[in-house]
Coordinates of C-alpha atoms and ligand atoms in Angstrom, one line a residue:
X2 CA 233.0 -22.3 -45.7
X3 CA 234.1 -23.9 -42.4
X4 CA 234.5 -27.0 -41.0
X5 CA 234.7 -27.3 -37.6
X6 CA 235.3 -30.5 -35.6
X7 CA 237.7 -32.7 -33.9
X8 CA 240.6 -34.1 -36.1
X9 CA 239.5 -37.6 -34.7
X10 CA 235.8 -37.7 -35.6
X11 CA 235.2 -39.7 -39.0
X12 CA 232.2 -37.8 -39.8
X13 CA 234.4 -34.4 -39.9
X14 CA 237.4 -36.6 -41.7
X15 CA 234.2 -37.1 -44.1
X16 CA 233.4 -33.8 -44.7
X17 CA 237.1 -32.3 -45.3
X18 CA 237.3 -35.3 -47.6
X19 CA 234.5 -34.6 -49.9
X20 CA 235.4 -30.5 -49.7
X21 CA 239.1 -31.9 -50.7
X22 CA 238.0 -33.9 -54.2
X23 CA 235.4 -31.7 -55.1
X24 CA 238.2 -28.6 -54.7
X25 CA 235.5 -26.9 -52.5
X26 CA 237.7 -24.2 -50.5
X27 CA 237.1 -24.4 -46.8
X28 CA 238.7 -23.2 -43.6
X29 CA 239.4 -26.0 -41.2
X30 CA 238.9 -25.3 -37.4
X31 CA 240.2 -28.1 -35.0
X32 CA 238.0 -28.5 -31.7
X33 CA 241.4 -30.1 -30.6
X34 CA 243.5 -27.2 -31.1
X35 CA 242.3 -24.0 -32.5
X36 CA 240.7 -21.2 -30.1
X37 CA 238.9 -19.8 -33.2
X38 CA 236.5 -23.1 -33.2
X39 CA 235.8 -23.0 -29.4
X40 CA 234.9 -19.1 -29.7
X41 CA 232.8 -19.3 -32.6
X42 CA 230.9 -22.6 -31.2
X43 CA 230.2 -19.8 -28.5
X44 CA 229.6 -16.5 -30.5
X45 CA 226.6 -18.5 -32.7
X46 CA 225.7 -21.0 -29.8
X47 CA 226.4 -24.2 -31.1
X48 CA 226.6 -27.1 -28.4
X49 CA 230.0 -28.9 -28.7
X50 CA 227.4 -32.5 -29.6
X51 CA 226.6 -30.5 -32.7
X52 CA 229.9 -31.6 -34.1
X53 CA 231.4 -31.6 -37.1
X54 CA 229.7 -28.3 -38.3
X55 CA 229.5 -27.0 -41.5
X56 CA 229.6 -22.6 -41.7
X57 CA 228.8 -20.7 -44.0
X58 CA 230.2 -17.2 -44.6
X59 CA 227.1 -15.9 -43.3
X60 CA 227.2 -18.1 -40.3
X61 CA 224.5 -20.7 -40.5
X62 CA 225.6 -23.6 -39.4
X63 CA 224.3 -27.1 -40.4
X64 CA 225.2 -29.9 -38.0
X65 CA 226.9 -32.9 -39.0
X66 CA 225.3 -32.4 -42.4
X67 CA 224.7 -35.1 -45.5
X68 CA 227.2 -34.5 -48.5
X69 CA 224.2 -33.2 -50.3
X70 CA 223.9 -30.2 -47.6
X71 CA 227.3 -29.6 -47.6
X72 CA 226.4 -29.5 -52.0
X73 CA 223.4 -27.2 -51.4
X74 CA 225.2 -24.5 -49.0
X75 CA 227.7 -24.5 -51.5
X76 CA 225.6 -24.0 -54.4
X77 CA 226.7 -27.4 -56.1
X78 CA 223.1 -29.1 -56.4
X79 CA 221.9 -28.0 -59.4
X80 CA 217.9 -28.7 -60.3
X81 CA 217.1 -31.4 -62.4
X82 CA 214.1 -30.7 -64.8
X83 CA 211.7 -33.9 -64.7
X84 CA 210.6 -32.8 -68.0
X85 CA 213.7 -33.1 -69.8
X86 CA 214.9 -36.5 -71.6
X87 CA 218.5 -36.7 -71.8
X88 CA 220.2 -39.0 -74.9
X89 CA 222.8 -40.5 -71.8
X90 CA 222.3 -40.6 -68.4
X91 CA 225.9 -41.5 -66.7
X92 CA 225.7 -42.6 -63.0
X93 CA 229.0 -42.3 -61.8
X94 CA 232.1 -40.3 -62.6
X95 CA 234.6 -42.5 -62.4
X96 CA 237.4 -42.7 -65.2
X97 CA 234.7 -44.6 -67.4
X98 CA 231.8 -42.3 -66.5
X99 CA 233.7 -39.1 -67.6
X100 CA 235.2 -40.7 -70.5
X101 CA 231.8 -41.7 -71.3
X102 CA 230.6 -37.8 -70.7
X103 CA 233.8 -36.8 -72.8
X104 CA 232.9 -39.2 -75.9
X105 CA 229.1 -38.8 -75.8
X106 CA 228.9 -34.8 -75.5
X107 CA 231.7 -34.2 -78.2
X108 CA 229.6 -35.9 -80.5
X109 CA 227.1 -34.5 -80.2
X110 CA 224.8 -36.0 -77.3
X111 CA 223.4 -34.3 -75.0
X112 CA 224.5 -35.9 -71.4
X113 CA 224.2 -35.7 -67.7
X114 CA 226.5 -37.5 -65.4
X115 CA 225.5 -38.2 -61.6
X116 CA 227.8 -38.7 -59.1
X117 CA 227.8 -39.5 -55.9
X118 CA 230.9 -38.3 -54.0
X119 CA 233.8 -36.7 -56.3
X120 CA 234.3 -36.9 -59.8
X121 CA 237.0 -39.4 -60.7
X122 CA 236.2 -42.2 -58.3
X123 CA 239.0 -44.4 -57.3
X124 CA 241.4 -43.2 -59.4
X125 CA 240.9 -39.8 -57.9
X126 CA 242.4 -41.0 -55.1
X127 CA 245.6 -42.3 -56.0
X128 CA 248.4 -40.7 -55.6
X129 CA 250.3 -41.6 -58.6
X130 CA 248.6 -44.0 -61.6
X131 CA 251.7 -44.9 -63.6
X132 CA 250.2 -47.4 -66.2
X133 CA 248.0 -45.0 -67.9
X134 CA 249.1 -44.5 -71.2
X135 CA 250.9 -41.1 -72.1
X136 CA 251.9 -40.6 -69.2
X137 CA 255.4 -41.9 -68.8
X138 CA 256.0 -39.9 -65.5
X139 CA 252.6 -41.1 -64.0
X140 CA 249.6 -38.9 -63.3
X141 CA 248.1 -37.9 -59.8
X142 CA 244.3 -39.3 -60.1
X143 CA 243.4 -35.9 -59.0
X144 CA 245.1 -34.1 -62.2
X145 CA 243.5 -36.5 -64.2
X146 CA 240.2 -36.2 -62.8
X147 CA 240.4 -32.2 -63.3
X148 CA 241.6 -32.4 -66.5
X149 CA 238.7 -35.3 -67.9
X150 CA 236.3 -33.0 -66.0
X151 CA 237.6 -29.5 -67.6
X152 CA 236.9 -31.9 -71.1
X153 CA 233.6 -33.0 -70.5
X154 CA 232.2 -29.8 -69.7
X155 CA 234.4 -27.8 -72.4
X156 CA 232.2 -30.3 -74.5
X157 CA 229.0 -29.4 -72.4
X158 CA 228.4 -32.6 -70.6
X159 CA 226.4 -31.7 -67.3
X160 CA 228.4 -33.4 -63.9
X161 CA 226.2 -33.4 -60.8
X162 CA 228.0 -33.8 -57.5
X163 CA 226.4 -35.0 -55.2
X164 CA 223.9 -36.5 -57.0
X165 CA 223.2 -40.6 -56.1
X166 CA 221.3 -42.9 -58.7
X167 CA 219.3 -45.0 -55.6
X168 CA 217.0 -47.4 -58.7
X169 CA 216.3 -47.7 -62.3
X170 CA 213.7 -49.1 -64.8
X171 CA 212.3 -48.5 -67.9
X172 CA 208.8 -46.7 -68.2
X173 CA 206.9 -46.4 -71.7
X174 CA 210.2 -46.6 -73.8
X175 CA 212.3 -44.2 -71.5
X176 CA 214.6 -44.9 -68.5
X177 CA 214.0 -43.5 -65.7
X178 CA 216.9 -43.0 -62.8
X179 CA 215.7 -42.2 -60.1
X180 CA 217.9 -40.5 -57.6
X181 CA 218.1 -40.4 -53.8
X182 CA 215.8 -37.2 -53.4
X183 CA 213.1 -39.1 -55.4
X184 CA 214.0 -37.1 -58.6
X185 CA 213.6 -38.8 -61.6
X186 CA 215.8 -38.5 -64.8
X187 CA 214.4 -39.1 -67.5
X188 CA 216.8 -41.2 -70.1
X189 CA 217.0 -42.5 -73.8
X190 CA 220.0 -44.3 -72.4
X191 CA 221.8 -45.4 -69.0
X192 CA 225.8 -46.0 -68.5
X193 CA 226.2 -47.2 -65.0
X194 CA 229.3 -46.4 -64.4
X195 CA 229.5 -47.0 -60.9
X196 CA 232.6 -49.1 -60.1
X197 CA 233.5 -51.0 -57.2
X198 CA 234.6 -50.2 -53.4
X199 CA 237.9 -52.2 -52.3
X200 CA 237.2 -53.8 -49.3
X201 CA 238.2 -52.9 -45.7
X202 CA 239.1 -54.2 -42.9
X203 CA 236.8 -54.6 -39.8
X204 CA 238.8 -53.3 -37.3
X205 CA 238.0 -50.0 -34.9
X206 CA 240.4 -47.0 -35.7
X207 CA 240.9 -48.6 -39.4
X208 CA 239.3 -44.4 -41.0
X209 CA 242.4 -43.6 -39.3
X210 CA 245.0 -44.8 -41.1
X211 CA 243.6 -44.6 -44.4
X212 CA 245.7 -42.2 -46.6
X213 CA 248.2 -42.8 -43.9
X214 CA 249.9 -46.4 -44.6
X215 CA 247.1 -48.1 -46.1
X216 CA 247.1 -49.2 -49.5
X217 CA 245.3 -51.3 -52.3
X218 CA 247.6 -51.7 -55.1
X219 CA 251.3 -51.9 -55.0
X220 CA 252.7 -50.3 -58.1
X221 CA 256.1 -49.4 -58.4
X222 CA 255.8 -46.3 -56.3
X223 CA 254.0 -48.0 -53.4
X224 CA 257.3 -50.6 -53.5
X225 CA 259.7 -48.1 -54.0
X226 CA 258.0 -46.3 -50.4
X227 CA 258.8 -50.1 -49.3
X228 CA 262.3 -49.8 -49.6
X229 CA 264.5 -51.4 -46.5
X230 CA 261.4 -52.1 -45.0
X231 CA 259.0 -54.1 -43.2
X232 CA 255.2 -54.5 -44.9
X233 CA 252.3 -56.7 -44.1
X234 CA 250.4 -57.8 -47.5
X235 CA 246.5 -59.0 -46.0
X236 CA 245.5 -61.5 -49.1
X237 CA 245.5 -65.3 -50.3
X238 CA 244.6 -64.7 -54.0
X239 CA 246.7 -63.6 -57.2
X240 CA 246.6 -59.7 -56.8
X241 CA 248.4 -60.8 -53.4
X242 CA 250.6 -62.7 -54.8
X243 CA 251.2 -60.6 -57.5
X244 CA 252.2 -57.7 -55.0
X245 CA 253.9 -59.9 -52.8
X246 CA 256.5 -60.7 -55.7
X247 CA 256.7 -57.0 -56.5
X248 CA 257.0 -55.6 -53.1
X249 CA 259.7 -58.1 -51.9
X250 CA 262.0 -57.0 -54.3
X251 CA 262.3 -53.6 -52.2
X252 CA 260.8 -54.6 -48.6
X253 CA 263.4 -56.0 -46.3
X254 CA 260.9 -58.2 -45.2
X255 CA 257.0 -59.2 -45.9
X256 CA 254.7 -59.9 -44.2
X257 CA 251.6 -62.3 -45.6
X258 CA 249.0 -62.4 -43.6
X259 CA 246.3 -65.1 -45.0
X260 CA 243.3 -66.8 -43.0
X261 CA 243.5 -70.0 -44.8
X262 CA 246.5 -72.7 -43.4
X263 CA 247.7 -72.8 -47.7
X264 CA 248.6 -70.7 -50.2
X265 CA 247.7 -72.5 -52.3
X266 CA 243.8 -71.9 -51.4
X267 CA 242.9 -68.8 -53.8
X268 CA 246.4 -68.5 -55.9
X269 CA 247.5 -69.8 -58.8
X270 CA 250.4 -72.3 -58.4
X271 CA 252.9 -70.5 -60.0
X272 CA 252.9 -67.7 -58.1
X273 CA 252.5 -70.0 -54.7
X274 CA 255.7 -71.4 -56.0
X275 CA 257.6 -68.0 -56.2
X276 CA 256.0 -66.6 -53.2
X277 CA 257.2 -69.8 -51.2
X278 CA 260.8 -69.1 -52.7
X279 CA 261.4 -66.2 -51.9
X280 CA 263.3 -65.6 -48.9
X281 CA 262.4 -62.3 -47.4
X282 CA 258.2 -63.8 -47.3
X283 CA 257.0 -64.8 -44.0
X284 CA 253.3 -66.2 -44.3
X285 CA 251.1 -65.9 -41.3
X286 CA 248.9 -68.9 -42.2
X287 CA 245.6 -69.2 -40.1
X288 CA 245.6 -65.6 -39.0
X289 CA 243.5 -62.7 -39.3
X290 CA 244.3 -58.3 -38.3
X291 CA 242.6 -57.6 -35.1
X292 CA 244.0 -53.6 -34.7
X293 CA 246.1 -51.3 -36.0
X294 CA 248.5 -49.3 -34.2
X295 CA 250.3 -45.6 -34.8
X296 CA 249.7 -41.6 -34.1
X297 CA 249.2 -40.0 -37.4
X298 CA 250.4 -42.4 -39.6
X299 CA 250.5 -46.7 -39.1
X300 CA 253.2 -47.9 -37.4
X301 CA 252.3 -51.8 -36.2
X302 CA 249.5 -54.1 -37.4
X303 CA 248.5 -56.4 -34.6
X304 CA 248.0 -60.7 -35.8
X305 CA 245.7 -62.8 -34.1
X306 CA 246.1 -67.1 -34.7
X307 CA 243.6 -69.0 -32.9
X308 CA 246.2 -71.4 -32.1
X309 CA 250.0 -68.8 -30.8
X310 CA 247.6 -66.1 -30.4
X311 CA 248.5 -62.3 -30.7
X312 CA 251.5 -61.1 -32.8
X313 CA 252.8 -57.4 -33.2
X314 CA 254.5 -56.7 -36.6
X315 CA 256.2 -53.1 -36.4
X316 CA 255.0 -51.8 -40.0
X317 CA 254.2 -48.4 -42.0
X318 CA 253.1 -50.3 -44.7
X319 CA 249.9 -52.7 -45.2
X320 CA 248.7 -53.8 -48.2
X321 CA 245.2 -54.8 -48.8
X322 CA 244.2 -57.1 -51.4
X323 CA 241.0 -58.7 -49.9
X324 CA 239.0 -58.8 -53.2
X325 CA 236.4 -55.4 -54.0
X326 CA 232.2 -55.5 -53.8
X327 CA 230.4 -53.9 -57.5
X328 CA 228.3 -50.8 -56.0
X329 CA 225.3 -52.6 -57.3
X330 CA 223.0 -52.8 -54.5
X331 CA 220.5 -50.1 -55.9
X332 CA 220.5 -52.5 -59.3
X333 CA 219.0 -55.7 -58.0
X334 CA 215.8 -57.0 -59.6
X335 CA 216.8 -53.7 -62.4
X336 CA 219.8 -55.9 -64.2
X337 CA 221.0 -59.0 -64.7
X338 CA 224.1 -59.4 -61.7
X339 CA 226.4 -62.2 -61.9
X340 CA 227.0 -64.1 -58.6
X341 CA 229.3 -61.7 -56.8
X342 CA 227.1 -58.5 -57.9
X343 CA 228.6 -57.5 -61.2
X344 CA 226.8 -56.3 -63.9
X345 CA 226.1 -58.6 -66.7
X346 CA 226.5 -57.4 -70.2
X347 CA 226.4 -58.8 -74.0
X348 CA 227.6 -62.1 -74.5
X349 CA 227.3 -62.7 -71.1
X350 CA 223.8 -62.6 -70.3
X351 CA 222.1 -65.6 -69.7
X352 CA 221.2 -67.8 -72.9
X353 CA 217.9 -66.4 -74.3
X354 CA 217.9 -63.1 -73.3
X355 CA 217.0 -62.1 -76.8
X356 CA 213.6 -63.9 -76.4
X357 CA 212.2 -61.8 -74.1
X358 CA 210.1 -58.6 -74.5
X359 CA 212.1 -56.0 -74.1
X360 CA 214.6 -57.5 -76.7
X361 CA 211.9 -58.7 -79.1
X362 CA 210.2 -55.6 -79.3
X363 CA 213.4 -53.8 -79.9
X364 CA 214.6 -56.8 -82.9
X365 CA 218.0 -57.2 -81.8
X366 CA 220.5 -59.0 -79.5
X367 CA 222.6 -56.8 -76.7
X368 CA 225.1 -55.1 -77.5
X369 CA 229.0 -56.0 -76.2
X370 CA 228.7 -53.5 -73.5
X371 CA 224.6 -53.5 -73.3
X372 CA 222.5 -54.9 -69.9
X373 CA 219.9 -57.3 -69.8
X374 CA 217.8 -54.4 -70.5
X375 CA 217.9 -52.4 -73.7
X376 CA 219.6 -49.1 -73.6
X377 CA 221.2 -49.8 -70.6
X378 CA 224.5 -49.6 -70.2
X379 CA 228.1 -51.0 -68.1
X380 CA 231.4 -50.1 -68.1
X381 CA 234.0 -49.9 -65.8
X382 CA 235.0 -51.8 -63.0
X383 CA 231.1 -52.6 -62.0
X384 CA 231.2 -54.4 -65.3
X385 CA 231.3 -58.5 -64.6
X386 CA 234.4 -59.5 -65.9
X387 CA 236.2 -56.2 -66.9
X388 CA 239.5 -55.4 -66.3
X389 CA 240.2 -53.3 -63.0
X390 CA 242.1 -50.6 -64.6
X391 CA 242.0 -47.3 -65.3
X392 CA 242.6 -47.5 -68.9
X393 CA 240.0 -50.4 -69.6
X394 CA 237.5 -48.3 -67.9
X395 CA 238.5 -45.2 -70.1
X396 CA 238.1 -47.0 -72.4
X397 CA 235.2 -49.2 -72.0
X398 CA 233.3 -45.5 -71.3
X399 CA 235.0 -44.3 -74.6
X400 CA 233.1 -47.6 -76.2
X401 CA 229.5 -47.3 -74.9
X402 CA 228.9 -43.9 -77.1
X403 CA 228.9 -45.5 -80.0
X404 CA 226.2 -48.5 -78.9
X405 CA 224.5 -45.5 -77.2
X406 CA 224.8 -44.1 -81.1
X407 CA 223.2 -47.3 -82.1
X408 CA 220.7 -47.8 -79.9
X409 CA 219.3 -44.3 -80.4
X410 CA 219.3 -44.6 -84.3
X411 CA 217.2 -47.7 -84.1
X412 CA 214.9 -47.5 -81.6
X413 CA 212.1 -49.8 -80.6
Ligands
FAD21 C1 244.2 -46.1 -54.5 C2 244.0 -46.7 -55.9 C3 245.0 -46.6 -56.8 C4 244.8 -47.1 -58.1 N1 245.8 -47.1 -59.0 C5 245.7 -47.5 -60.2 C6 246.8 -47.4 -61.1 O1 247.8 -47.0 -60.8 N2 246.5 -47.9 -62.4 C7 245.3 -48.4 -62.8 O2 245.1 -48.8 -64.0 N3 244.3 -48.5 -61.9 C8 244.5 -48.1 -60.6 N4 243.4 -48.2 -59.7 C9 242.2 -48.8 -60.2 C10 241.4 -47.8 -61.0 O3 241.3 -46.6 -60.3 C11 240.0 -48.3 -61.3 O4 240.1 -49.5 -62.1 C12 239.1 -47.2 -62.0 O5 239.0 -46.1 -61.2 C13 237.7 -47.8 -62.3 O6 237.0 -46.8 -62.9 P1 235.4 -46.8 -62.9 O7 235.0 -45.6 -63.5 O8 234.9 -48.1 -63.5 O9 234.9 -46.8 -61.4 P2 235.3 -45.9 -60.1 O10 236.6 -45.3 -60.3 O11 235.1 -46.8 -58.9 O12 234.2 -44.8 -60.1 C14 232.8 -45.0 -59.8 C15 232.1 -43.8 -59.4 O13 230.7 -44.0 -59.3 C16 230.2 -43.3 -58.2 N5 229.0 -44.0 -57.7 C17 228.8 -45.2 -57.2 N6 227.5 -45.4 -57.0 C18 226.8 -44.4 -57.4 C19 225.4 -44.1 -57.5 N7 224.5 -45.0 -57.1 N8 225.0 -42.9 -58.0 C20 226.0 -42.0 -58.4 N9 227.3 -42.2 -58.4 C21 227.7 -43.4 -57.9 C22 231.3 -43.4 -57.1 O14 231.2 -42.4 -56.2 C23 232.6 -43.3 -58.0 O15 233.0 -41.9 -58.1 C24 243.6 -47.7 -58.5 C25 242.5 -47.8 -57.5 C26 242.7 -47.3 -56.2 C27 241.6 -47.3 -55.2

């Protein structure tokens, strides 16, 4: 396969980037630079506004295609059979999704996971996850994302990439997901699975500096990068100031960059109190980014206050920590959602939950892990409350099995 576009274009950065996670192999061809592109635009007639294109070996080209195109001419997209009824449905392949997959099919179940984009979700992306246990040295989310996958279908789990969950309900006793294609899977239970997205920031050329000085979590590698350096950390609340500690132990200087005029607005007092002793911290109170600066990689991070105006800090680093959104849209009026969009489970649904039909006509409360609806799973990051880590997600996945175990040995 080849991609062919201009290095600047997000929709081609978009396409190399779901070829790269899903280990699709692909030729890249630069409108920018390479005379191949330009001559084989010309040899099968594509106009230049096609752009990004995706070529097959035989040469059909598909212009700007969806991911599920992209899935097709690669002979990803498997066909779901409408007929079937899976024991576990997983939507989303994130750490808890496949450890759900793992758990479920090794004993015994027989499960499908959906996913979206590229098995291993956030923590497919990270570089280096150095807190997962076992792993003294740290693990690249994408060598732990091959392996878990490797182990879910050595077990026989089914992972369909790209494959979106777009509603869900329950119909005569089963679930149904429905996907984005109007396909409907057919479920004795559901494990969304579908964590959260970090949020960004709303400036122009932001797609370019992601992967290239952008960052949402400041472990000891990302401070160890740091080192002698300046860094900008974007963030009022206790993940900030968490990171701020960290980070200023290596950074010459950093940078805060909050919108409020104190601290002490989102973040606990202690850590105000250490942030505000520490030497090498300058807080930009009342100020917001309004562009980023650099070639291929960041290199400043321009400041706006409504009162001094615009400020230039010369940085490789910026650290975002501006709170994450649950992927949950496709779940209103389905679940119960807590206030920010997280999905309720257990001992956290409302009071009374067990006295409606659903639960009555099943004879039981909801399980720790189990939705307002019965059979219906959360775990992971999308879960309200849960801990944003990889190994509570693993293991929150790991957990579900068994209330899928007891959900399907006493059914309704
Ligand atoms: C850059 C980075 C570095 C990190 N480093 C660490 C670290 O060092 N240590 C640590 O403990 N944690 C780390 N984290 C956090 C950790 O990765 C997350 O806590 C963990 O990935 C959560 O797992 P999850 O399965 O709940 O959700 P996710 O990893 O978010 O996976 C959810 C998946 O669901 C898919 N999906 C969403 N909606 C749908 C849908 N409708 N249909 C089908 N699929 C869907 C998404 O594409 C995604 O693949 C890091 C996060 C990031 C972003």
């Amino acid at each position: 396969m080849r991609i062919i576009g201009s290095r600047f274009s997000p929709e081609a950065h978009c396409l190399r980037d779901f070829a790269n996670r899903n280990g699709i192999p692909y030729r890249w061809l630069d409108l920018e630079t390479d005379e191949e592109a330009e001559f084989l635009l010309r040899q099968f007639n594509v106009p230049a506004s096609a752009t990004p294109i995706v070529m097959d070996s035989e040469g059909t080209w598909y212009s700007n295609p969806s991911l599920g195109d992209i899935g097709a001419c690669m002979g990803m997209v498997s066909r779901m059979d409408e007929g079937e009824v899976h024991d576990l449905v997983v939507v989303g392949a994130g750490p808890a999704g496949l450890a759900a997959a793992v758990y479920a099919a090794s004993e015994g179940l027989e499960v499908l996971a959906a996913e979206s984009l590229a098995p291993g979700g956030q923590a497919g992306t990270s570089t280096l996850i150095d807190n997962y246990l076992g792993f003294p040295a740290g693990i690249s989310g994408a060598e732990l994302t091959r392996d878990a996958l490797i182990q879910a279908q050595k077990f026989g789990a089914r992972v369909t990439v790209p494959c979106t969950v777009r509603s869900l309900g329950i119909e005569g006793g089963e679930r149904i997901a429905t996907l984005t294609d109007g396909t409907r899977l057919r479920a004795r239970c559901v494990l969304i699975a579908t964590g959260v997205t970090y949020r960004k920031l709303d400036v122009p050329n932001f797609s370019d500096f992601e992967n290239a000085g952008i960052y949402y979590v400041a472990t000891e590698r990302e401070a160890q990068l740091c080192r002698g350096e300046e860094v900008v950390v974007v963030g009022g609340g206790n993940s900030a100031g968490q990171a701020i500690v960290h980070l200023a132990k290596y950074a010459r200087r950093v940078h805060v960059v909050i919108r409020k005029d104190d601290l002490g607005g989102n973040m606990s007092r202690y850590l105000v109190d250490r942030v505000e002793g520490l030497e090498n911290v300058v807080v930009h109170r009342g100020c917001a980014v309004s562009g980023l600066e650099g070639a291929r990689h960041l290199q400043a991070v321009r400041v706006r206050n409504g009162a001094t105006g615009l400020q230039t800090l010369q940085t490789s680093s910026l650290f975002l920590f501006i709170g994450a959104d649950a992927k949950t849209d496709w779940l209103r009026g389905c679940v119960e959602l807590d206030r920010k969009g997280f999905v309720l489970t257990g001992p956290d649904l409302p009071p009374g939950i067990a006295d409606t039909d659903h639960w009555r006509s099943i004879g039981r409360a909801p399980f720790l892990l189990e939705t307002s609806l019965p059979g219906v799973f959360a775990a992971g990051d999308v879960r309200s409350a849960s801990v944003k880590r990889c190994a509570s997600a693993v293991g929150e996945g790991a957990m579900a099995v068994s209330f899928v175990h007891a959900h399907i040995a006493r059914p309704a």
